Amino acid sequence: VQMTSMPEMVALFNGFGGIASALVATSVYWDLVVQQGPAGKVYEALGTDEAITVMLSILIGGITFTGSLIALFKLQGKLKKGAPILLPARHYITFVLLFASFAFGGIAVTAGASDSVVWVLALSAVSLTLGILLTIPIGGADMPVVVSLLNSYSGLAASMAGFVIGNPLLIIAGAMVGAAGLILTQIMLSLIHI
């Protein structure tokens, strides 16, 4: 790709990284909870830490996926020519959806194996919606900063997927990508205020 298209390519990579992490966590949940159908709660089948990590990986991965796609479309000028899209009461909507995502994840962790599927699907839907709503109010000129933050999110999602499958390399690599993305985002934000 052209060097001027690098932010678009990174946004696409971030989105695929986020959705891959969410799908890995969902597949572990599906295999160990739904298909094997153990009696009891999800946290009993997976373990409390792993159950929480699965839900967080689904949440962060979903936000990263749709947020990155919106960033890609804004960088390409295909979404309102990169202009911000400001919904009325967007802060309240975002807060309610964020609260709902934690509630759905918590309910899914403590629900029975068969009942938890609805809550995991609800968490997935809310996380995908959150990714869109968190990215559309930002203009195309600021998208490289958003892409850097989404890069951090994709690293966090990958690290959580590493915890879910018990892979230390994925945990370390994801944590490094997450930290590097946060550092780069902070540097980019400090340059904007100069």
Tab-separated table of C-alpha atoms in Angstrom:
chain	number	residue	atom	x	y	z
A	1	VAL	CA	0.000	0.000	0.000
A	2	GLN	CA	0.972	3.640	-0.335
A	3	MET	CA	2.535	5.188	2.763
A	4	THR	CA	-0.402	7.594	2.972
A	5	SER	CA	-2.704	4.581	3.299
A	6	MET	CA	-0.844	3.049	6.252
A	7	PRO	CA	-3.370	4.271	8.883
A	8	GLU	CA	-6.138	2.603	6.875
A	9	MET	CA	-4.228	-0.676	6.708
A	10	VAL	CA	-3.428	-0.535	10.439
A	11	ALA	CA	-7.112	0.130	11.172
A	12	LEU	CA	-8.046	-2.946	9.158
A	13	PHE	CA	-5.427	-5.060	10.957
A	14	ASN	CA	-6.680	-3.810	14.329
A	15	GLY	CA	-10.247	-4.732	13.413
A	16	PHE	CA	-9.270	-8.237	12.363
A	17	GLY	CA	-7.165	-8.648	15.506
A	18	GLY	CA	-10.079	-7.569	17.673
A	19	ILE	CA	-12.630	-9.837	16.050
A	20	ALA	CA	-10.171	-12.764	16.062
A	21	SER	CA	-9.695	-12.373	19.825
A	22	ALA	CA	-13.443	-12.146	20.386
A	23	LEU	CA	-14.031	-15.248	18.254
A	24	VAL	CA	-11.335	-17.219	20.100
A	25	ALA	CA	-12.943	-16.345	23.438
A	26	THR	CA	-16.400	-17.174	22.085
A	27	SER	CA	-15.203	-20.522	20.726
A	28	VAL	CA	-13.697	-21.479	24.095
A	29	TYR	CA	-16.947	-20.468	25.801
A	30	TRP	CA	-18.976	-22.442	23.244
A	31	ASP	CA	-16.802	-25.543	23.501
A	32	LEU	CA	-16.450	-25.731	27.274
A	33	VAL	CA	-19.840	-24.386	28.330
A	34	VAL	CA	-22.447	-24.906	25.625
A	35	GLN	CA	-21.322	-28.055	23.815
A	36	GLN	CA	-20.117	-29.982	26.817
A	37	GLY	CA	-23.167	-28.760	28.714
A	38	PRO	CA	-21.913	-29.090	32.282
A	39	ALA	CA	-24.428	-28.658	35.038
A	40	GLY	CA	-24.084	-25.449	36.969
A	41	LYS	CA	-22.967	-21.938	36.191
A	42	VAL	CA	-20.574	-20.621	33.552
A	43	TYR	CA	-17.993	-19.609	36.154
A	44	GLU	CA	-18.038	-23.183	37.470
A	45	ALA	CA	-17.388	-24.610	34.006
A	46	LEU	CA	-14.653	-22.160	33.013
A	47	GLY	CA	-13.393	-20.937	36.339
A	48	THR	CA	-14.191	-17.455	37.587
A	49	ASP	CA	-11.087	-15.746	36.158
A	50	GLU	CA	-11.435	-17.384	32.760
A	51	ALA	CA	-15.161	-16.630	32.568
A	52	ILE	CA	-14.564	-12.936	33.270
A	53	THR	CA	-11.683	-12.876	30.793
A	54	VAL	CA	-13.867	-14.454	28.098
A	55	MET	CA	-16.488	-11.738	28.542
A	56	LEU	CA	-13.900	-8.936	28.524
A	57	SER	CA	-12.278	-10.364	25.392
A	58	ILE	CA	-15.649	-10.429	23.633
A	59	LEU	CA	-16.358	-6.852	24.767
A	60	ILE	CA	-13.010	-5.324	23.821
A	61	GLY	CA	-12.693	-7.358	20.618
A	62	GLY	CA	-16.152	-6.298	19.426
A	63	ILE	CA	-15.479	-2.627	20.165
A	64	THR	CA	-12.155	-2.859	18.342
A	65	PHE	CA	-13.656	-4.543	15.281
A	66	THR	CA	-16.475	-2.116	14.513
A	67	GLY	CA	-14.507	0.902	15.729
A	68	SER	CA	-11.687	0.009	13.359
A	69	LEU	CA	-14.060	-0.436	10.423
A	70	ILE	CA	-15.582	2.987	11.093
A	71	ALA	CA	-12.065	4.461	11.334
A	72	LEU	CA	-11.170	2.828	8.008
A	73	PHE	CA	-14.271	4.233	6.294
A	74	LYS	CA	-13.645	7.694	7.733
A	75	LEU	CA	-10.007	7.671	6.626
A	76	GLN	CA	-11.135	6.705	3.126
A	77	GLY	CA	-13.782	9.453	3.166
A	78	LYS	CA	-16.562	6.923	2.570
A	79	LEU	CA	-18.505	7.790	5.722
A	80	LYS	CA	-19.885	11.337	5.535
A	81	LYS	CA	-16.560	12.352	3.960
A	82	GLY	CA	-14.820	11.802	7.294
A	83	ALA	CA	-16.893	14.412	9.131
A	84	PRO	CA	-18.000	13.738	12.710
A	85	ILE	CA	-21.440	12.188	13.139
A	86	LEU	CA	-22.948	13.598	16.315
A	87	LEU	CA	-25.976	11.802	17.689
A	88	PRO	CA	-28.209	13.587	20.185
A	89	ALA	CA	-27.595	12.373	23.757
A	90	ARG	CA	-24.666	10.275	22.498
A	91	HIS	CA	-22.871	10.425	25.860
A	92	TYR	CA	-25.900	9.025	27.676
A	93	ILE	CA	-26.405	6.333	25.043
A	94	THR	CA	-22.750	5.317	25.296
A	95	PHE	CA	-22.893	5.229	29.099
A	96	VAL	CA	-26.036	3.084	29.062
A	97	LEU	CA	-24.514	0.670	26.541
A	98	LEU	CA	-21.262	0.439	28.506
A	99	PHE	CA	-23.198	-0.253	31.705
A	100	ALA	CA	-25.327	-2.811	29.832
A	101	SER	CA	-22.225	-4.561	28.499
A	102	PHE	CA	-20.824	-5.053	31.997
A	103	ALA	CA	-24.241	-6.146	33.246
A	104	PHE	CA	-24.686	-8.646	30.387
A	105	GLY	CA	-21.173	-9.995	30.915
A	106	GLY	CA	-21.747	-10.350	34.660
A	107	ILE	CA	-25.075	-12.072	34.145
A	108	ALA	CA	-23.502	-14.397	31.559
A	109	VAL	CA	-20.746	-15.380	34.000
A	110	THR	CA	-23.234	-16.240	36.741
A	111	ALA	CA	-25.930	-17.764	34.505
A	112	GLY	CA	-26.501	-21.415	33.838
A	113	ALA	CA	-24.861	-22.939	30.783
A	114	SER	CA	-27.985	-22.901	28.605
A	115	ASP	CA	-29.218	-19.482	29.765
A	116	SER	CA	-25.862	-17.794	29.233
A	117	VAL	CA	-26.020	-17.984	25.421
A	118	VAL	CA	-28.575	-15.167	25.249
A	119	TRP	CA	-26.427	-12.966	27.495
A	120	VAL	CA	-23.255	-13.640	25.523
A	121	LEU	CA	-25.071	-12.753	22.291
A	122	ALA	CA	-26.401	-9.577	23.940
A	123	LEU	CA	-22.874	-8.689	25.090
A	124	SER	CA	-21.589	-9.254	21.553
A	125	ALA	CA	-24.276	-7.026	20.034
A	126	VAL	CA	-23.693	-4.243	22.552
A	127	SER	CA	-19.903	-4.382	22.076
A	128	LEU	CA	-20.249	-4.110	18.294
A	129	THR	CA	-22.631	-1.170	18.710
A	130	LEU	CA	-20.285	0.533	21.179
A	131	GLY	CA	-17.424	0.366	18.679
A	132	ILE	CA	-19.518	2.281	16.180
A	133	LEU	CA	-20.826	4.857	18.651
A	134	LEU	CA	-17.398	5.553	20.137
A	135	THR	CA	-15.818	6.211	16.735
A	136	ILE	CA	-18.418	8.068	14.636
A	137	PRO	CA	-18.247	11.369	16.597
A	138	ILE	CA	-14.559	11.792	15.736
A	139	GLY	CA	-13.513	13.562	12.545
A	140	GLY	CA	-11.348	11.976	9.876
A	141	ALA	CA	-8.357	14.210	10.662
A	142	ASP	CA	-8.172	12.747	14.180
A	143	MET	CA	-8.590	9.149	13.009
A	144	PRO	CA	-4.856	8.277	13.234
A	145	VAL	CA	-5.065	8.910	16.997
A	146	VAL	CA	-8.181	6.731	17.191
A	147	VAL	CA	-6.440	4.010	15.167
A	148	SER	CA	-3.572	4.096	17.658
A	149	LEU	CA	-6.013	3.695	20.557
A	150	LEU	CA	-7.799	0.868	18.744
A	151	ASN	CA	-4.388	-0.736	18.241
A	152	SER	CA	-4.048	-0.746	22.012
A	153	TYR	CA	-7.520	-2.263	22.345
A	154	SER	CA	-6.653	-5.034	19.906
A	155	GLY	CA	-3.559	-5.841	21.964
A	156	LEU	CA	-5.623	-5.986	25.156
A	157	ALA	CA	-8.165	-8.255	23.472
A	158	ALA	CA	-5.363	-10.520	22.239
A	159	SER	CA	-3.826	-10.646	25.706
A	160	MET	CA	-7.186	-11.633	27.196
A	161	ALA	CA	-7.596	-14.295	24.519
A	162	GLY	CA	-4.175	-15.568	25.599
A	163	PHE	CA	-5.458	-15.899	29.160
A	164	VAL	CA	-8.544	-17.726	27.871
A	165	ILE	CA	-6.554	-20.350	25.961
A	166	GLY	CA	-3.620	-20.422	28.380
A	167	ASN	CA	-1.008	-19.187	25.901
A	168	PRO	CA	1.758	-17.132	27.612
A	169	LEU	CA	3.180	-15.908	24.297
A	170	LEU	CA	-0.165	-14.424	23.266
A	171	ILE	CA	-0.547	-12.833	26.705
A	172	ILE	CA	2.867	-11.169	26.489
A	173	ALA	CA	2.587	-10.112	22.839
A	174	GLY	CA	-0.918	-8.723	23.386
A	175	ALA	CA	0.173	-6.818	26.483
A	176	MET	CA	3.122	-5.329	24.581
A	177	VAL	CA	0.886	-4.235	21.698
A	178	GLY	CA	-1.600	-2.796	24.183
A	179	ALA	CA	1.093	-0.845	26.029
A	180	ALA	CA	2.743	0.367	22.818
A	181	GLY	CA	-0.611	1.540	21.464
A	182	LEU	CA	-1.339	3.471	24.646
A	183	ILE	CA	2.105	5.094	24.615
A	184	LEU	CA	1.738	6.066	20.950
A	185	THR	CA	-1.750	7.445	21.595
A	186	GLN	CA	-0.433	9.550	24.469
A	187	ILE	CA	2.423	10.885	22.317
A	188	MET	CA	0.043	11.721	19.465
A	189	LEU	CA	-2.337	13.494	21.828
A	190	SER	CA	0.480	15.546	23.342
A	191	LEU	CA	1.566	16.617	19.832
A	192	ILE	CA	-1.952	17.805	19.057
A	193	HIS	CA	-1.915	20.180	22.038
A	194	ILE	CA	1.419	21.804	21.134
